[in-house]
Short mmCIF file of C-alpha atoms in Angstrom, two decimals:
data_model
loop_
_atom_site.label_atom_id
_atom_site.label_comp_id
_atom_site.label_asym_id
_atom_site.label_seq_id
_atom_site.Cartn_x
_atom_site.Cartn_y
_atom_site.Cartn_z
CA UNK A 3 171.73 -37.04 -16.98
CA UNK A 4 168.82 -37.55 -14.59
CA UNK A 5 168.52 -35.08 -11.76
CA UNK A 6 167.70 -36.15 -8.22
CA UNK A 7 163.97 -35.76 -7.56
CA UNK A 8 163.21 -34.03 -4.27
CA UNK A 9 160.25 -35.59 -2.48
CA UNK A 10 157.92 -34.14 0.13
CA UNK A 11 155.61 -36.28 2.28
CA UNK A 12 152.30 -35.07 3.68
CA UNK A 13 150.80 -37.20 6.48
CA UNK A 14 153.34 -39.10 8.57
CA UNK A 15 151.64 -42.32 9.65
CA UNK A 16 152.62 -45.97 9.17
CA UNK A 17 152.46 -45.99 5.38
CA UNK A 18 154.59 -42.85 5.15
CA UNK A 19 157.22 -44.47 7.38
CA UNK A 20 157.41 -47.53 5.13
CA UNK A 21 157.48 -45.37 2.01
CA UNK A 22 160.28 -43.19 3.43
CA UNK A 23 162.44 -46.25 4.15
CA UNK A 24 162.15 -47.34 0.52
CA UNK A 25 162.83 -43.81 -0.71
CA UNK A 26 166.20 -43.97 1.06
CA UNK A 27 167.12 -46.86 -1.29
CA UNK A 28 166.61 -44.75 -4.40
CA UNK A 29 169.53 -43.20 -6.30
CA UNK A 30 167.18 -40.96 -8.29
CA UNK A 31 164.96 -39.73 -5.44
CA UNK A 32 165.64 -37.92 -2.19
CA UNK A 33 163.42 -37.31 0.85
CA UNK A 34 163.69 -33.55 1.12
CA UNK A 35 160.70 -32.37 3.20
CA UNK A 36 158.02 -33.80 5.50
CA UNK A 37 154.92 -32.21 7.02
CA UNK A 38 152.56 -33.03 9.85
CA UNK A 39 149.99 -31.00 11.79
CA UNK A 40 152.15 -31.88 14.80
CA UNK A 41 155.56 -30.16 14.72
CA UNK A 42 157.24 -32.66 17.07
CA UNK A 43 155.98 -35.57 14.95
CA UNK A 44 157.37 -33.90 11.83
CA UNK A 45 160.70 -33.28 13.57
CA UNK A 46 161.04 -36.91 14.72
CA UNK A 47 160.04 -38.28 11.30
CA UNK A 48 162.55 -35.98 9.63
CA UNK A 49 165.33 -37.14 11.95
CA UNK A 50 164.45 -40.82 11.50
CA UNK A 51 164.44 -40.68 7.69
CA UNK A 52 167.08 -37.98 7.07
CA UNK A 53 164.76 -35.38 5.55
CA UNK A 54 166.38 -32.00 5.00
CA UNK A 55 163.46 -29.95 6.36
CA UNK A 56 160.20 -30.44 8.25
CA UNK A 57 157.04 -28.39 8.59
CA UNK A 58 154.00 -28.23 10.87
CA UNK A 59 151.59 -27.28 8.06
CA UNK A 60 150.98 -28.87 4.66
CA UNK A 61 150.84 -25.39 3.12
CA UNK A 62 154.41 -24.67 4.21
CA UNK A 63 155.68 -27.83 2.53
CA UNK A 64 153.88 -27.03 -0.72
CA UNK A 65 155.37 -23.51 -0.64
CA UNK A 66 158.91 -24.92 -0.57
CA UNK A 67 160.42 -24.31 -4.03
CA UNK A 68 162.83 -27.24 -3.62
CA UNK A 69 160.05 -29.86 -3.49
CA UNK A 70 159.53 -31.56 -6.89
CA UNK A 71 156.80 -34.06 -5.98
CA UNK A 72 154.58 -34.66 -2.97
CA UNK A 73 153.55 -38.08 -1.67
CA UNK A 74 150.17 -37.82 0.04
CA UNK A 75 149.75 -40.41 2.80
CA UNK A 76 146.89 -38.88 4.78
CA UNK A 77 143.56 -40.68 5.49
CA UNK A 78 141.37 -41.32 2.43
CA UNK A 79 138.93 -38.51 3.12
CA UNK A 80 141.73 -35.93 2.94
CA UNK A 81 143.25 -37.01 -0.38
CA UNK A 82 141.16 -34.64 -2.48
CA UNK A 83 141.83 -31.59 -0.31
CA UNK A 84 145.55 -32.32 0.04
CA UNK A 85 146.03 -33.05 -3.67
CA UNK A 86 144.25 -29.89 -4.75
CA UNK A 87 146.43 -27.89 -2.34
CA UNK A 88 149.54 -29.32 -4.01
CA UNK A 89 148.20 -28.50 -7.46
CA UNK A 90 147.45 -24.93 -6.40
CA UNK A 91 151.18 -24.59 -5.63
CA UNK A 92 152.20 -26.32 -8.88
CA UNK A 93 153.50 -29.48 -7.21
CA UNK A 94 153.49 -32.92 -8.84
CA UNK A 95 151.62 -35.53 -6.79
CA UNK A 96 151.77 -39.21 -5.97
CA UNK A 97 148.54 -39.78 -4.03
CA UNK A 98 148.10 -42.94 -1.97
CA UNK A 99 145.16 -45.08 -3.06
CA UNK A 100 142.27 -44.55 -3.22
CA UNK A 101 142.90 -41.33 -5.12
CA UNK A 102 139.53 -39.94 -3.98
CA UNK A 103 136.34 -40.95 -2.20
CA UNK A 104 134.26 -40.97 -5.38
CA UNK A 105 134.32 -40.49 -9.14
CA UNK A 106 133.50 -36.78 -8.95
CA UNK A 107 136.54 -36.10 -6.77
CA UNK A 108 138.87 -38.09 -9.02
CA UNK A 109 137.54 -36.40 -12.16
CA UNK A 110 138.15 -32.98 -10.58
CA UNK A 111 141.67 -33.94 -9.48
CA UNK A 112 142.59 -35.23 -12.94
CA UNK A 113 141.12 -32.16 -14.63
CA UNK A 114 143.14 -29.86 -12.34
CA UNK A 115 146.38 -31.80 -12.89
CA UNK A 116 145.94 -31.58 -16.65
CA UNK A 117 145.05 -27.89 -16.59
CA UNK A 118 148.22 -27.16 -14.60
CA UNK A 119 150.30 -29.60 -16.73
CA UNK A 120 151.44 -31.44 -13.58
CA UNK A 121 152.46 -35.05 -13.04
CA UNK A 122 149.80 -37.01 -11.14
CA UNK A 123 149.58 -40.69 -10.21
CA UNK A 124 147.67 -42.91 -7.83
CA UNK A 125 149.91 -44.89 -5.48
CA UNK A 126 149.05 -48.44 -6.55
CA UNK A 127 152.41 -50.02 -5.75
CA UNK A 128 151.14 -53.46 -6.83
CA UNK A 129 151.52 -52.53 -10.49
CA UNK A 130 155.26 -51.88 -10.22
CA UNK A 131 156.60 -54.86 -8.25
CA UNK A 132 158.55 -57.54 -10.20
CA UNK A 133 155.90 -60.23 -9.55
CA UNK A 134 153.18 -58.18 -11.27
CA UNK A 135 155.48 -57.42 -14.20
CA UNK A 136 156.15 -61.16 -14.52
CA UNK A 137 152.45 -61.99 -14.26
CA UNK A 138 151.63 -59.63 -17.13
CA UNK A 139 154.46 -61.13 -19.18
CA UNK A 140 153.11 -64.66 -18.64
CA UNK A 141 149.57 -63.60 -19.56
CA UNK A 142 150.83 -61.86 -22.71
CA UNK A 143 152.78 -65.01 -23.64
CA UNK A 144 149.51 -66.98 -23.41
CA UNK A 145 151.03 -69.36 -20.84
CA UNK A 146 147.64 -70.10 -19.22
CA UNK A 147 145.48 -69.24 -22.23
CA UNK A 148 142.43 -67.02 -21.99
CA UNK A 149 141.53 -65.90 -18.47
CA UNK A 150 138.25 -67.47 -17.40
CA UNK A 151 138.16 -66.44 -13.75
CA UNK A 152 140.01 -64.61 -11.00
CA UNK A 153 139.76 -65.29 -7.28
CA UNK A 154 141.31 -62.80 -4.89
CA UNK A 155 140.87 -61.94 -1.22
CA UNK A 156 142.29 -59.50 1.29
CA UNK A 157 141.31 -59.73 4.92
CA UNK A 158 142.74 -59.05 8.36
CA UNK A 159 141.28 -58.82 11.83
CA UNK A 160 141.37 -55.16 12.78
CA UNK A 161 141.31 -53.81 16.30
CA UNK A 162 137.89 -52.26 16.77
CA UNK A 163 138.30 -48.53 17.20
CA UNK A 164 135.31 -46.59 15.94
CA UNK A 165 137.32 -43.36 15.93
CA UNK A 166 140.25 -44.90 14.01
CA UNK A 167 140.57 -44.52 10.26
CA UNK A 168 139.34 -48.04 9.43
CA UNK A 169 135.96 -47.57 11.11
CA UNK A 170 135.49 -43.80 10.98
CA UNK A 171 133.17 -42.78 8.15
CA UNK A 172 134.47 -39.20 8.19
CA UNK A 173 137.97 -40.53 7.42
CA UNK A 174 136.75 -42.73 4.55
CA UNK A 175 136.80 -45.94 6.59
CA UNK A 176 135.68 -49.45 5.63
CA UNK A 177 137.19 -52.54 4.06
CA UNK A 178 136.28 -51.67 0.47
CA UNK A 179 138.29 -48.46 0.15
CA UNK A 180 141.17 -49.59 2.34
CA UNK A 181 141.86 -53.11 1.08
CA UNK A 182 139.09 -54.10 -1.34
CA UNK A 183 140.74 -51.81 -3.86
CA UNK A 184 143.58 -54.37 -4.27
CA UNK A 185 141.54 -57.32 -5.60
CA UNK A 186 139.44 -54.87 -7.65
CA UNK A 187 142.59 -53.38 -9.18
CA UNK A 188 143.97 -56.83 -10.03
CA UNK A 189 140.75 -57.69 -11.89
CA UNK A 190 140.86 -54.32 -13.70
CA UNK A 191 144.49 -54.84 -14.68
CA UNK A 192 143.83 -58.28 -16.16
CA UNK A 193 140.26 -58.10 -17.45
CA UNK A 194 139.33 -54.44 -17.70
CA UNK A 195 136.08 -52.99 -16.40
CA UNK A 196 133.30 -55.49 -15.62
CA UNK A 197 130.03 -55.53 -17.53
CA UNK A 198 127.99 -56.50 -14.48
CA UNK A 199 128.64 -56.33 -10.73
CA UNK A 200 126.98 -58.10 -7.83
CA UNK A 201 127.98 -57.24 -4.26
CA UNK A 202 126.95 -57.68 -0.64
CA UNK A 203 128.42 -56.39 2.59
CA UNK A 204 128.22 -56.37 6.36
CA UNK A 205 128.20 -52.91 7.88
CA UNK A 206 129.50 -51.65 11.20
CA UNK A 207 127.61 -49.40 13.59
CA UNK A 208 129.61 -46.52 12.12
CA UNK A 209 128.02 -47.31 8.71
CA UNK A 210 131.12 -48.50 6.89
CA UNK A 211 131.66 -52.00 5.50
CA UNK A 212 133.57 -54.53 7.56
CA UNK A 213 133.08 -57.28 4.94
CA UNK A 214 132.39 -57.04 1.22
CA UNK A 215 131.99 -59.78 -1.37
CA UNK A 216 131.93 -58.96 -5.07
CA UNK A 217 131.21 -60.91 -8.22
CA UNK A 218 132.25 -59.26 -11.49
CA UNK A 219 131.04 -60.52 -14.86
CA UNK A 220 132.76 -59.53 -18.10
CA UNK A 221 131.58 -59.32 -21.69
CA UNK A 222 134.00 -62.14 -22.63
CA UNK A 223 132.22 -64.43 -20.08
CA UNK A 224 135.09 -64.30 -17.57
CA UNK A 225 134.27 -63.74 -13.89
CA UNK A 226 136.10 -62.32 -10.88
CA UNK A 227 135.20 -63.48 -7.37
CA UNK A 228 136.60 -60.91 -4.94
CA UNK A 229 136.46 -60.49 -1.18
CA UNK A 230 137.69 -58.06 1.48
CA UNK A 231 137.21 -57.90 5.23
CA UNK A 232 138.54 -56.28 8.39
CA UNK A 233 136.75 -58.94 10.49
CA UNK A 234 139.15 -61.88 10.04
CA UNK A 235 142.53 -62.97 8.70
CA UNK A 236 142.19 -64.51 5.23
CA UNK A 237 144.72 -66.17 2.85
CA UNK A 238 145.35 -62.88 0.94
CA UNK A 239 146.05 -64.82 -2.24
CA UNK A 240 144.97 -64.50 -5.84
CA UNK A 241 144.53 -67.20 -8.45
CA UNK A 242 144.13 -66.45 -12.14
CA UNK A 243 142.47 -69.38 -13.92
CA UNK A 244 142.99 -69.72 -17.65
CA UNK A 245 141.88 -72.13 -20.36
CA UNK A 246 145.31 -73.85 -20.26
CA UNK A 247 146.28 -73.60 -16.57
CA UNK A 248 146.42 -71.18 -13.67
CA UNK A 249 148.78 -68.79 -11.88
CA UNK A 250 148.74 -68.28 -8.13
CA UNK A 251 149.99 -65.07 -6.54
CA UNK A 252 151.12 -66.09 -3.06
CA UNK A 253 150.41 -64.23 0.17
CA UNK A 254 150.19 -61.23 0.20
CA UNK A 255 149.25 -61.15 -3.47
CA UNK A 256 149.34 -57.35 -3.80
CA UNK A 257 153.06 -57.19 -3.01
CA UNK A 258 154.06 -60.82 -3.40
CA UNK A 259 157.49 -62.16 -4.30
CA UNK A 260 156.25 -65.56 -5.44
CA UNK A 261 154.18 -66.91 -8.34
CA UNK A 262 153.22 -70.52 -9.01
CA UNK A 263 152.20 -71.71 -12.47
CA UNK A 264 150.25 -74.95 -12.80
CA UNK A 265 149.80 -76.30 -16.32
CA UNK A 266 149.44 -79.78 -17.80
CA UNK A 267 149.97 -81.33 -14.37
CA UNK A 268 153.30 -79.54 -13.93
CA UNK A 269 153.84 -76.99 -11.17
CA UNK A 270 156.54 -74.31 -11.37
CA UNK A 271 157.22 -71.69 -8.70
CA UNK A 272 159.00 -68.45 -9.56
CA UNK A 273 160.60 -66.22 -6.93
CA UNK A 274 160.86 -62.52 -7.78
CA UNK A 275 162.34 -60.46 -4.99
CA UNK A 276 161.24 -56.88 -4.64
CA UNK A 277 163.53 -54.10 -3.49
CA UNK A 278 162.81 -52.81 0.00
CA UNK A 279 159.22 -53.42 1.01
CA UNK A 280 157.93 -52.80 -2.52
CA UNK A 281 157.36 -49.03 -2.62
CA UNK A 282 160.80 -48.60 -4.20
CA UNK A 283 159.54 -49.71 -7.61
CA UNK A 284 156.69 -47.20 -7.55
CA UNK A 285 159.09 -44.45 -6.44
CA UNK A 286 161.44 -45.20 -9.34
CA UNK A 287 158.54 -44.98 -11.79
CA UNK A 288 157.61 -41.52 -10.51
CA UNK A 289 161.25 -40.38 -10.62
CA UNK A 290 161.50 -41.62 -14.21
CA UNK A 291 158.30 -39.83 -15.25
CA UNK A 292 159.36 -36.54 -13.67
CA UNK A 293 162.86 -36.70 -15.15
CA UNK A 294 161.37 -37.35 -18.59
CA UNK A 295 158.71 -34.64 -18.28
CA UNK A 296 155.86 -37.18 -18.38
CA UNK A 297 152.60 -36.03 -16.77
CA UNK A 298 151.32 -39.53 -16.00
CA UNK A 299 152.56 -43.11 -15.88
CA UNK A 300 151.66 -45.51 -18.67
CA UNK A 301 151.47 -48.27 -16.05
CA UNK A 302 148.95 -46.59 -13.74
CA UNK A 303 147.41 -44.02 -16.05
CA UNK A 304 144.88 -41.42 -14.98
CA UNK A 305 142.29 -43.26 -17.09
CA UNK A 306 143.02 -46.40 -15.06
CA UNK A 307 142.45 -44.52 -11.79
CA UNK A 308 139.18 -43.14 -13.15
CA UNK A 309 138.05 -46.63 -14.19
CA UNK A 310 139.01 -47.97 -10.75
CA UNK A 311 137.01 -45.42 -8.75
CA UNK A 312 134.06 -45.85 -11.13
CA UNK A 313 134.00 -49.58 -10.32
CA UNK A 314 134.32 -48.84 -6.59
CA UNK A 315 131.43 -46.38 -6.81
CA UNK A 316 129.28 -49.07 -8.43
CA UNK A 317 130.07 -51.43 -5.56
CA UNK A 318 129.39 -48.70 -2.98
CA UNK A 319 125.95 -48.12 -4.48
CA UNK A 320 125.13 -51.84 -4.35
CA UNK A 321 126.11 -52.21 -0.68
CA UNK A 322 124.69 -48.87 0.47
CA UNK A 323 128.03 -47.29 1.41
CA UNK A 324 127.94 -43.50 1.35
CA UNK A 325 130.47 -40.89 2.44
CA UNK A 326 129.72 -37.28 3.22
#
């Protein structure tokens, strides 16, 4: 009999609100505790999402013996610090992507999780939604043959606020880390790590990227043409071209509910509804892993997260993006 997994949330911004709504849909997970540096914010969040307790320090939440796993939804630059705090108190962690700012941070986080024998996963919700599961099934069934190329974009016009998290270098700002990670992850999921990378970017006055274009080449001759921007609204679609046809992931591809297959002149659209906004499926995976004493997910393994940040670091080097 599976026990109910008690969740804590650190960092109570927009993503945490969306995540908490989906957590309420779970029969195997329960929002038990929330924490913010602002006590009133924690109190209001707790009331809104029916959390049992709230705290005004992250340390207090990690000291709570009733918390089984902590979801970290703070700005990118704080992920390493917050995750290591949780590990020091023997808490399992689901850390919002990107897991860390660079490969060194991610390697240290993984090493610590393993040394403490704690569950650890990067919050890449894309992997768990029904549409992605169906995509992988179609690829495995050889429906479109060998993948020859992937095209994927993610762009939106952000309000310019140089102190906000998207533009602030100290908070890990920029398009690449915030949204470029989605097309990069899709290419990693389907083709593995690229052999060669080309990239160019436009930088803001705060020295983070507002636009980044990437071209990945693979040892099997496949290519991935990827784009991200916070300068303009883009289609936010992905198309996987194969030797026999192609599959389109409709807007927004990273949590889509619709796939279209085109093959031999025939087009077929498949609708795959997700539960809640999409975080539910990721939450259920974590609950399953914890209830079965698994220390990582086979779907987003720690090796996958390490490969992902290694690719991102290669792109960062090419475009001259550096964080302190």
